[in-house]
Amino acid sequence: MSKVSLTVNGKAVSVDVEDRTLLSSVLRESLGLTGTHIGCDTSQCGCCTVHVDGRVVKSCTMLAVQAEGSDVMTIEGLAPSHDASGATLHPVQQAFSECHALQCGFCTPGMIMAVAGLLKDTPDPDDQQIIHGLEGNMCRCTGYVNIVKAVKQAAVTMRA
Amino acid sequence: MYEFTYIRPGSLPEAAALLASNEGAKPLSGGMTLIPTLKQRLSQPSHLVDITALAALKGIAVVDGRLEIGAATRHIEVATSSVVRQSLPALAALAAGIGDPQVRNRGTMGGSVANNDPAADYPSAVLALGATVHTDRRAIAAEDFFQGMFATALEPGELIVRISFPLAERAAYAKFPHPASGYAMTGVFIAVVGGAVRVAVTGAGPGVFRWTQAETALQARFESAAIADLEVDATDLNADIHAPAAYRANLVRVMALRALETILTSSKGQ
Ligand SMILES: Cc1cc2nc3c(=O)[nH]c(=O)nc-3n(C[C@H](O)[C@H](O)[C@H](O)COP(=O)(O)OP(=O)(O)OC[C@H]3O[C@@H](n4cnc5c(N)ncnc54)[C@H](O)[C@@H]3O)c2cc1C
Ligand code: FES
Ligand code: FES
């Protein structure tokens, strides 16, 4: 067992973990942040995407001990403020809602975290950059068309 | 995953000592290959020695006319480094096309080269450029380093420290990516170093290999017509659910033509 200390969604946390524990397990099981989804066991689907020190990573493919001292952000921490009504959405979340960029919603948290990462590096992406930038995230429902639309809308909102 | 002990040593000698004194210990770099392997219980190391914090394995610099890249350098750093983009743009472009953003943010050059997946991208650049793999024990020429599917010249516990690339006059990489993973169904790296043309192929065979027939043809005349009609022998190439060997044989020529096209149409030839 090791003690891992990290910041999750702005809060300092300390968790006892086995060395083999994945970051995704700490987020979901120890911290109850179940917005981070697990959709595969081959590191391909991207449903588990979170930000570690500002960069997108697949939390199912990182050990919790590797995140020691890191700043982690999950889907629960993306919106600027979460009031009791849950009304505040991040521009990417807002755009996904308005553009109907989800159906079952399983891929959505990872997809939104990936989009937020993409827009940091590429604030005004074209279709090719969006498709290339979301290669690590799979959606079995939407056919991606509305996801691309939502990315563009979010990009406009965030540049304004 | 089976249980293991995770250690993050502070220096290269410490890491080497840990690997030497624990037979079941394995280096952990970006973890993009190792962690999925552990999750499938395909490997059972006693210790994981995290080498990503070691200063000796970090950094990108041009030294004495060669590009030196630390083994723990992540794909994203190679893709976006201004040093790599200026000195060896084909390598930056290759790194930008590995996997997906999440994989590029974690995966490292040393991990990819040590792993020598037959469909990995970096081995083609290392072989085509005639790079040198520096370990904590010796310097290994690319030619001797890659030894077929997942096999390399590395001895147990030996660590890649950095890879040293000659600066090519002209170079380009083209790959036909697997649509789900991004791995090369076939990738071809063409380099001209000191006037000599070298063509390395990944993804098509059991390990990275040089397409010497194309090298000879391009040495005589560096234009598409020189290789457009070459036939690639499919006998030893990979066949799986993604593509039969004959399909990959054709891809070798097509990807070589695309890489050549990139060289011939860009200003600095890269
Ligand atoms: C979804 C997905 C898509 C991918 N797509 C591609 C792709 O398109 N192209 C591609 O080339 N790769 C691809 N990869 C693989 C990726 O590039 C990995 O980064 C790479 O294979 C391994 O590097 P790593 O740093 O993650 O190494 P690790 O997984 O940490 O280690 C891999 C192996 O190398 C050993 N090792 C690591 N570092 C050293 C060292 N310095 N010295 C000696 N041994 C060492 C480890 O012990 C282990 O056996 C993909 C991976 C995933 C999960
Ligand atoms: S759960 Fe599929 S990539 Fe992490
Ligand atoms: S909305 Fe169902 S998987 Fe993407």
Coordinates of C-alpha atoms and ligand atoms in Angstrom, one line a residue:
Chain A
M1 CA 0.0 0.0 0.0
S2 CA 1.0 3.6 -0.7
K3 CA -0.5 6.9 0.2
V4 CA -1.1 9.1 -2.8
S5 CA -1.7 12.8 -2.4
L6 CA -3.1 14.7 -5.3
T7 CA -5.5 17.5 -6.1
V8 CA -8.8 16.5 -7.6
N9 CA -11.1 19.2 -9.0
G10 CA -9.3 21.8 -6.9
K11 CA -9.4 19.9 -3.6
A12 CA -6.4 18.2 -2.0
V13 CA -7.0 14.5 -1.3
S14 CA -5.0 11.7 0.1
V15 CA -5.9 8.1 -0.5
D16 CA -4.4 4.8 0.5
V17 CA -4.0 2.6 -2.6
E18 CA -2.3 -0.6 -3.7
D19 CA 0.5 0.1 -6.1
R20 CA -1.5 -1.6 -8.9
T21 CA -4.6 0.6 -8.4
L22 CA -5.5 2.6 -11.5
L23 CA -6.2 6.3 -11.3
S24 CA -9.7 5.6 -12.7
S25 CA -10.4 3.3 -9.7
V26 CA -9.4 5.9 -7.2
L27 CA -11.6 8.5 -8.9
R28 CA -14.6 6.2 -9.2
E29 CA -14.3 4.0 -6.1
S30 CA -12.4 6.0 -3.5
L31 CA -13.7 9.4 -4.4
G32 CA -17.1 8.5 -5.8
L33 CA -16.5 10.5 -9.0
T34 CA -18.4 8.1 -11.3
G35 CA -18.7 10.6 -14.2
T36 CA -15.4 9.1 -15.3
H37 CA -16.5 6.0 -17.2
I38 CA -14.8 2.7 -18.1
G39 CA -15.8 1.5 -21.5
C40 CA -13.0 -0.9 -22.5
D41 CA -10.0 -2.8 -21.2
T42 CA -7.8 -2.0 -24.1
S43 CA -7.1 1.7 -23.6
Q44 CA -8.9 2.6 -26.8
C45 CA -12.3 4.1 -26.0
G46 CA -11.4 7.3 -24.1
C47 CA -14.5 7.2 -21.8
C48 CA -12.1 7.5 -18.9
T49 CA -10.4 10.7 -20.1
V50 CA -9.5 13.2 -17.4
H51 CA -7.0 16.1 -17.3
V52 CA -3.8 15.5 -15.4
D53 CA -1.7 18.7 -15.0
G54 CA -3.8 20.2 -17.7
R55 CA -3.2 17.4 -20.3
V56 CA -5.8 14.8 -21.4
V57 CA -5.0 11.2 -20.3
K58 CA -6.8 7.9 -20.1
S59 CA -7.2 7.4 -16.4
C60 CA -7.6 3.7 -17.0
T61 CA -4.1 3.5 -18.3
M62 CA -2.3 5.4 -15.5
L63 CA -1.5 4.1 -12.0
A64 CA -2.8 6.2 -9.1
V65 CA 0.8 6.3 -7.7
Q66 CA 1.9 7.9 -11.0
A67 CA -0.4 10.7 -10.3
E68 CA 1.3 11.6 -7.0
G69 CA 1.4 15.4 -6.6
S70 CA -0.6 15.9 -9.8
D71 CA -3.5 18.2 -10.4
V72 CA -6.4 16.1 -11.7
M73 CA -9.6 17.4 -13.2
T74 CA -12.6 15.2 -13.9
I75 CA -15.9 15.9 -15.6
E76 CA -17.4 16.8 -12.2
G77 CA -14.9 19.7 -11.9
L78 CA -15.1 21.1 -15.4
A79 CA -17.9 23.6 -15.0
P80 CA -16.8 26.9 -13.4
S81 CA -19.1 26.7 -10.5
H82 CA -21.6 24.0 -9.5
D83 CA -24.6 25.5 -7.7
A84 CA -27.2 23.3 -6.0
S85 CA -29.5 23.4 -9.1
G86 CA -26.6 22.1 -11.2
A87 CA -27.5 24.8 -13.7
T88 CA -24.0 25.9 -14.5
L89 CA -22.4 24.1 -17.5
H90 CA -19.0 24.5 -19.1
P91 CA -19.3 25.9 -22.7
V92 CA -18.4 22.4 -24.0
Q93 CA -21.2 20.8 -21.9
Q94 CA -23.6 23.5 -23.0
A95 CA -22.7 22.9 -26.7
F96 CA -23.1 19.1 -26.4
S97 CA -26.6 19.6 -24.9
E98 CA -27.7 22.2 -27.5
C99 CA -26.2 20.3 -30.5
H100 CA -27.6 16.9 -29.4
A101 CA -24.0 15.6 -29.4
L102 CA -25.0 12.6 -27.3
Q103 CA -27.5 9.7 -27.3
C104 CA -26.8 7.1 -24.6
G105 CA -24.3 9.4 -23.0
F106 CA -21.8 6.8 -22.1
C107 CA -18.9 8.3 -24.0
T108 CA -19.9 11.9 -23.2
P109 CA -17.9 12.7 -20.1
G110 CA -14.6 11.5 -21.7
M111 CA -15.6 13.1 -25.0
I112 CA -16.2 16.5 -23.2
M113 CA -12.9 16.3 -21.3
A114 CA -11.1 15.5 -24.6
V115 CA -12.8 18.4 -26.4
A116 CA -11.8 20.7 -23.5
G117 CA -8.2 19.6 -23.9
L118 CA -8.4 20.0 -27.7
L119 CA -9.7 23.5 -27.5
K120 CA -6.9 24.5 -25.2
D121 CA -4.3 23.7 -27.9
T122 CA -6.5 24.5 -30.9
P123 CA -9.0 27.3 -30.1
D124 CA -10.3 27.4 -33.7
P125 CA -10.2 23.9 -35.1
D126 CA -11.4 22.9 -38.5
D127 CA -13.1 19.5 -39.2
Q128 CA -9.9 17.6 -39.7
Q129 CA -8.3 19.0 -36.5
I130 CA -11.4 18.0 -34.6
I131 CA -11.5 14.5 -36.0
H132 CA -7.7 14.1 -35.4
G133 CA -8.0 15.6 -31.9
L134 CA -10.7 13.2 -30.9
E135 CA -9.1 10.0 -32.2
G136 CA -8.7 8.7 -28.7
N137 CA -12.5 8.8 -28.0
M138 CA -15.1 6.5 -29.5
C139 CA -18.8 7.0 -29.7
R140 CA -21.0 4.1 -30.6
C141 CA -24.2 6.1 -31.0
T142 CA -24.0 9.5 -32.7
G143 CA -21.9 8.9 -35.8
Y144 CA -19.8 11.9 -34.6
V145 CA -21.5 14.5 -36.8
N146 CA -23.2 16.3 -33.9
I147 CA -20.1 16.0 -31.8
V148 CA -18.1 17.9 -34.4
K149 CA -20.9 20.5 -34.6
A150 CA -20.8 20.9 -30.8
V151 CA -17.0 21.3 -30.8
K152 CA -17.3 24.2 -33.3
Q153 CA -20.1 25.8 -31.3
A154 CA -18.1 25.5 -28.1
A155 CA -15.0 26.9 -29.8
V156 CA -17.0 30.0 -30.9
T157 CA -18.4 30.6 -27.4
M158 CA -15.0 30.1 -25.7
R159 CA -13.2 32.5 -28.1
A160 CA -15.8 35.2 -27.5
Chain B
M1 CA -3.4 -6.8 -12.6
Y2 CA -1.2 -9.0 -10.4
E3 CA 0.4 -7.3 -7.5
F4 CA 3.7 -5.4 -7.9
T5 CA 5.8 -2.9 -6.1
Y6 CA 6.1 0.6 -7.7
I7 CA 9.3 2.5 -7.2
R8 CA 10.3 5.9 -8.5
P9 CA 14.1 6.1 -8.3
G10 CA 15.8 9.5 -8.3
S11 CA 18.8 8.7 -10.4
L12 CA 19.9 6.5 -13.3
P13 CA 22.4 4.4 -11.3
E14 CA 19.7 3.8 -8.7
A15 CA 17.2 2.7 -11.4
A16 CA 19.8 0.4 -12.9
A17 CA 20.6 -1.1 -9.5
L18 CA 16.9 -1.8 -8.8
L19 CA 16.6 -3.5 -12.2
A20 CA 19.7 -5.5 -11.7
S21 CA 18.9 -6.7 -8.2
N22 CA 15.3 -7.7 -8.9
E23 CA 15.0 -10.3 -11.7
G24 CA 11.2 -9.7 -12.0
A25 CA 11.5 -5.9 -12.2
K26 CA 10.5 -4.0 -15.3
P27 CA 11.0 -0.3 -16.3
L28 CA 7.8 1.7 -16.5
S29 CA 7.9 4.7 -18.9
G30 CA 4.7 6.1 -20.4
G31 CA 2.8 2.9 -19.5
M32 CA 0.8 3.0 -22.7
T33 CA 1.8 -0.5 -23.7
L34 CA 2.9 -1.9 -20.3
I35 CA -0.2 -1.0 -18.3
P36 CA -2.7 -2.5 -20.8
T37 CA -0.5 -5.6 -20.8
L38 CA -0.6 -5.8 -17.0
K39 CA -4.4 -5.3 -17.0
Q40 CA -4.7 -8.3 -19.3
R41 CA -2.4 -10.3 -16.9
L42 CA -0.1 -11.0 -19.7
S43 CA 2.9 -10.0 -17.6
Q44 CA 3.7 -10.3 -13.9
P45 CA 6.5 -8.1 -12.9
S46 CA 7.6 -8.0 -9.2
H47 CA 8.6 -4.3 -9.4
L48 CA 7.8 -1.4 -11.7
V49 CA 10.7 1.0 -11.8
D50 CA 9.3 4.4 -13.0
I51 CA 12.0 6.0 -15.1
T52 CA 10.1 9.1 -16.2
A53 CA 11.5 11.3 -13.5
L54 CA 15.1 10.6 -14.4
A55 CA 16.9 13.7 -15.6
A56 CA 19.3 11.6 -17.7
L57 CA 16.4 10.3 -19.8
K58 CA 15.0 13.8 -20.5
G59 CA 15.6 16.5 -23.0
I60 CA 15.8 17.3 -26.7
A61 CA 18.9 19.0 -28.1
V62 CA 21.0 19.2 -31.2
V63 CA 24.6 18.4 -30.2
D64 CA 27.5 18.2 -32.7
G65 CA 25.1 18.0 -35.7
R66 CA 23.0 15.2 -34.2
L67 CA 19.5 15.3 -32.7
E68 CA 19.6 13.8 -29.2
I69 CA 16.3 12.8 -27.6
G70 CA 16.0 11.4 -24.0
A71 CA 14.2 8.0 -23.8
A72 CA 11.6 9.4 -21.4
T73 CA 10.6 12.2 -23.8
R74 CA 6.9 12.0 -24.5
H75 CA 5.5 11.8 -28.0
I76 CA 3.7 15.2 -27.6
E77 CA 7.1 16.8 -26.7
V78 CA 8.7 15.4 -29.9
A79 CA 5.7 16.5 -32.0
T80 CA 5.7 20.1 -30.7
S81 CA 9.4 20.7 -30.0
S82 CA 10.8 23.6 -32.1
V83 CA 14.2 21.9 -32.1
V84 CA 12.8 18.7 -33.7
R85 CA 10.6 20.7 -36.1
Q86 CA 13.6 22.6 -37.3
S87 CA 16.2 19.9 -37.4
L88 CA 14.2 16.8 -38.3
P89 CA 10.6 17.8 -39.1
A90 CA 9.8 14.3 -40.4
L91 CA 10.3 13.0 -36.9
A92 CA 8.0 15.6 -35.3
A93 CA 5.4 14.8 -37.9
L94 CA 5.7 11.1 -37.2
A95 CA 5.3 11.7 -33.4
A96 CA 2.2 13.9 -34.1
G97 CA 0.5 10.9 -35.8
I98 CA 1.1 8.3 -33.0
G99 CA -2.1 6.9 -31.5
D100 CA -4.3 9.7 -30.1
P101 CA -3.8 12.8 -27.9
Q102 CA -4.1 10.9 -24.7
V103 CA -1.5 8.3 -25.8
R104 CA 0.9 11.1 -27.1
N105 CA 0.6 12.9 -23.7
R106 CA 1.9 9.8 -21.9
G107 CA 3.8 7.5 -24.3
T108 CA 7.6 7.9 -24.7
M109 CA 10.1 7.4 -27.4
G110 CA 12.2 5.0 -25.3
G111 CA 9.2 2.9 -24.4
S112 CA 8.1 2.6 -28.0
V113 CA 11.6 1.7 -29.3
A114 CA 12.3 -0.8 -26.4
N115 CA 8.9 -2.4 -27.0
N116 CA 9.5 -2.8 -30.8
D117 CA 5.9 -3.5 -31.6
P118 CA 5.9 -4.6 -35.3
A119 CA 3.3 -1.8 -36.0
A120 CA 5.0 1.0 -34.0
D121 CA 6.0 4.2 -35.8
Y122 CA 9.3 5.2 -34.2
P123 CA 11.3 2.1 -35.2
S124 CA 11.0 3.0 -38.8
A125 CA 12.5 6.4 -38.2
V126 CA 15.3 5.0 -36.0
L127 CA 16.2 2.4 -38.7
A128 CA 15.8 4.7 -41.8
L129 CA 17.9 7.4 -40.2
G130 CA 20.5 5.0 -39.0
A131 CA 20.1 6.4 -35.4
T132 CA 22.1 5.1 -32.5
V133 CA 20.4 3.8 -29.3
H134 CA 22.4 4.7 -26.2
T135 CA 21.7 2.6 -23.2
D136 CA 23.1 2.7 -19.6
R137 CA 25.7 0.2 -20.9
R138 CA 26.6 0.8 -24.5
A139 CA 25.7 2.4 -27.9
I140 CA 23.8 0.2 -30.3
A141 CA 23.4 0.9 -34.0
A142 CA 19.8 0.8 -35.2
E143 CA 20.8 -2.0 -37.6
D144 CA 21.7 -4.3 -34.7
F145 CA 19.0 -3.0 -32.3
F146 CA 15.8 -4.3 -33.9
Q147 CA 15.6 -8.1 -34.0
G148 CA 12.1 -9.0 -35.2
M149 CA 8.7 -9.0 -33.5
F150 CA 9.0 -7.4 -30.0
A151 CA 12.7 -8.4 -29.9
T152 CA 15.6 -6.1 -29.5
A153 CA 19.3 -6.2 -28.6
L154 CA 18.5 -5.0 -25.0
E155 CA 19.7 -7.3 -22.3
P156 CA 17.6 -7.9 -19.1
G157 CA 17.6 -4.7 -17.0
E158 CA 19.3 -2.6 -19.7
L159 CA 17.8 0.8 -20.1
I160 CA 17.6 3.0 -23.2
V161 CA 18.9 6.4 -22.0
R162 CA 18.6 8.4 -25.3
I163 CA 18.5 8.1 -29.0
S164 CA 20.8 10.0 -31.3
F165 CA 19.6 10.8 -34.8
P166 CA 21.8 12.1 -37.6
L167 CA 20.2 15.1 -39.3
A168 CA 18.8 14.0 -42.6
E169 CA 19.2 16.1 -45.7
R170 CA 15.7 14.9 -46.7
A171 CA 13.2 12.7 -44.9
A172 CA 9.5 11.9 -44.7
Y173 CA 7.2 9.3 -43.1
A174 CA 3.8 8.1 -44.5
K175 CA 1.6 5.6 -42.8
F176 CA -1.7 3.9 -43.4
P177 CA -3.1 3.9 -39.9
H178 CA -5.3 1.3 -38.4
P179 CA -8.6 3.2 -38.1
A180 CA -9.2 2.3 -34.4
S181 CA -5.8 2.4 -32.8
G182 CA -3.7 4.5 -35.1
Y183 CA -1.0 1.9 -35.3
A184 CA 0.7 1.5 -38.7
M185 CA -1.0 -1.1 -40.9
T186 CA 2.0 -0.1 -43.0
G187 CA 4.3 2.9 -42.5
V188 CA 7.3 3.9 -44.6
F189 CA 10.1 6.2 -43.6
I190 CA 12.4 7.5 -46.3
A191 CA 15.6 9.3 -45.4
V192 CA 18.6 10.7 -47.2
V193 CA 21.6 10.9 -44.8
G194 CA 25.0 11.8 -46.1
G195 CA 23.8 11.3 -49.7
A196 CA 22.6 7.7 -49.0
V197 CA 18.9 6.8 -49.4
R198 CA 17.4 4.5 -46.8
V199 CA 13.9 3.2 -46.7
A200 CA 12.4 1.5 -43.6
V201 CA 9.1 -0.2 -43.4
T202 CA 7.0 -0.8 -40.3
G203 CA 3.6 -2.5 -39.8
A204 CA 3.9 -4.7 -42.8
G205 CA 6.3 -7.4 -41.6
P206 CA 7.0 -9.2 -38.3
G207 CA 9.4 -6.4 -37.5
V208 CA 10.7 -3.2 -39.0
F209 CA 12.9 -3.8 -42.1
R210 CA 14.7 -2.0 -44.9
W211 CA 13.3 -2.1 -48.4
T212 CA 16.6 -2.3 -50.1
Q213 CA 15.2 -2.7 -53.6
A214 CA 13.6 0.8 -53.3
E215 CA 16.8 2.2 -51.8
T216 CA 18.8 1.1 -54.8
A217 CA 16.2 2.4 -57.2
L218 CA 15.9 5.8 -55.4
Q219 CA 19.7 6.1 -55.2
A220 CA 19.9 5.9 -59.0
R221 CA 17.1 8.4 -59.5
F222 CA 15.2 10.1 -56.7
E223 CA 11.7 10.3 -58.2
S224 CA 8.4 8.5 -58.0
A225 CA 8.9 6.7 -61.3
A226 CA 11.9 4.8 -59.8
I227 CA 9.7 2.9 -57.4
A228 CA 6.2 3.2 -58.9
D229 CA 6.4 -0.3 -60.6
L230 CA 8.4 -2.2 -57.9
E231 CA 6.7 -5.4 -56.8
V232 CA 6.9 -6.1 -53.0
D233 CA 7.2 -9.8 -52.1
A234 CA 4.3 -10.7 -49.8
T235 CA 5.7 -14.0 -48.6
D236 CA 7.0 -12.9 -45.2
L237 CA 4.5 -10.1 -44.6
N238 CA 1.8 -10.0 -41.9
A239 CA -1.7 -11.3 -42.5
D240 CA -4.4 -10.8 -39.9
I241 CA -8.1 -9.8 -39.6
H242 CA -7.1 -6.3 -40.7
A243 CA -5.5 -7.1 -44.0
P244 CA -4.0 -10.0 -45.9
A245 CA -0.3 -10.0 -46.8
A246 CA -0.8 -9.0 -50.4
Y247 CA -2.7 -5.9 -49.3
R248 CA 0.2 -4.9 -47.0
A249 CA 2.7 -5.6 -49.8
N250 CA 0.8 -3.1 -52.0
L251 CA 0.7 -0.6 -49.1
V252 CA 4.5 -0.7 -48.8
R253 CA 4.8 0.7 -52.3
V254 CA 1.9 3.2 -51.9
M255 CA 3.2 4.5 -48.6
A256 CA 6.7 4.8 -50.0
L257 CA 5.3 6.8 -52.9
R258 CA 3.5 9.1 -50.5
A259 CA 6.6 9.7 -48.3
L260 CA 8.5 10.4 -51.5
E261 CA 5.9 12.9 -52.7
T262 CA 6.1 14.7 -49.3
I263 CA 9.9 15.0 -49.8
L264 CA 9.7 16.1 -53.4
T265 CA 7.0 18.8 -52.8
S266 CA 8.2 20.4 -49.6
S267 CA 10.8 23.2 -49.6
K268 CA 13.5 21.7 -47.3
G269 CA 12.7 18.2 -48.6
Q270 CA 11.1 17.3 -45.2
Ligands
LIG1 C1 -4.7 3.3 -27.9 C2 -3.3 3.2 -28.2 C3 -2.9 3.6 -29.5 C4 -1.5 3.5 -29.9 N1 -1.2 3.9 -31.1 C5 0.1 3.8 -31.5 C6 0.5 4.2 -32.8 O1 -0.3 4.6 -33.7 N2 1.8 4.1 -33.1 C7 2.8 3.7 -32.2 O2 3.9 3.7 -32.6 N3 2.4 3.4 -31.0 C8 1.1 3.4 -30.6 N4 0.8 3.1 -29.3 C9 1.8 2.7 -28.3 C10 2.4 3.9 -27.7 O3 3.2 4.7 -28.6 C11 3.3 3.6 -26.5 O4 3.7 4.9 -26.0 C12 4.6 2.8 -26.7 O5 4.4 1.6 -27.4 C13 5.3 2.4 -25.4 O6 5.8 3.6 -24.8 P1 5.6 3.8 -23.3 O7 6.5 5.0 -23.0 O8 4.2 4.0 -23.0 O9 6.3 2.5 -22.6 P2 5.8 1.5 -21.5 O10 4.4 1.0 -21.8 O11 6.0 2.2 -20.2 O12 6.8 0.4 -21.7 C14 6.8 -0.5 -22.8 C15 7.9 -1.5 -22.7 O13 9.2 -1.0 -22.8 C16 10.0 -1.1 -21.6 N5 10.7 0.1 -21.5 C17 10.1 1.4 -21.3 N6 11.1 2.3 -21.3 C18 12.3 1.7 -21.4 C19 13.6 2.2 -21.5 N7 13.9 3.5 -21.4 N8 14.6 1.2 -21.6 C20 14.3 -0.1 -21.7 N9 13.0 -0.6 -21.7 C21 12.0 0.3 -21.5 C22 9.0 -1.4 -20.5 O14 9.5 -2.2 -19.5 C23 7.9 -2.2 -21.3 O15 8.3 -3.5 -21.5 C24 -0.6 3.1 -28.9 C25 -1.0 2.8 -27.6 C26 -2.3 2.8 -27.3 C27 -2.7 2.5 -25.9
FES2 S1 -11.8 2.9 -20.3 FE1 -11.5 2.7 -22.4 S2 -9.7 3.9 -22.7 FE2 -10.0 4.0 -20.6
FES3 S1 -23.5 8.8 -27.0 FE1 -23.6 6.6 -26.8 S2 -21.5 6.1 -27.0 FE2 -21.5 8.2 -27.5

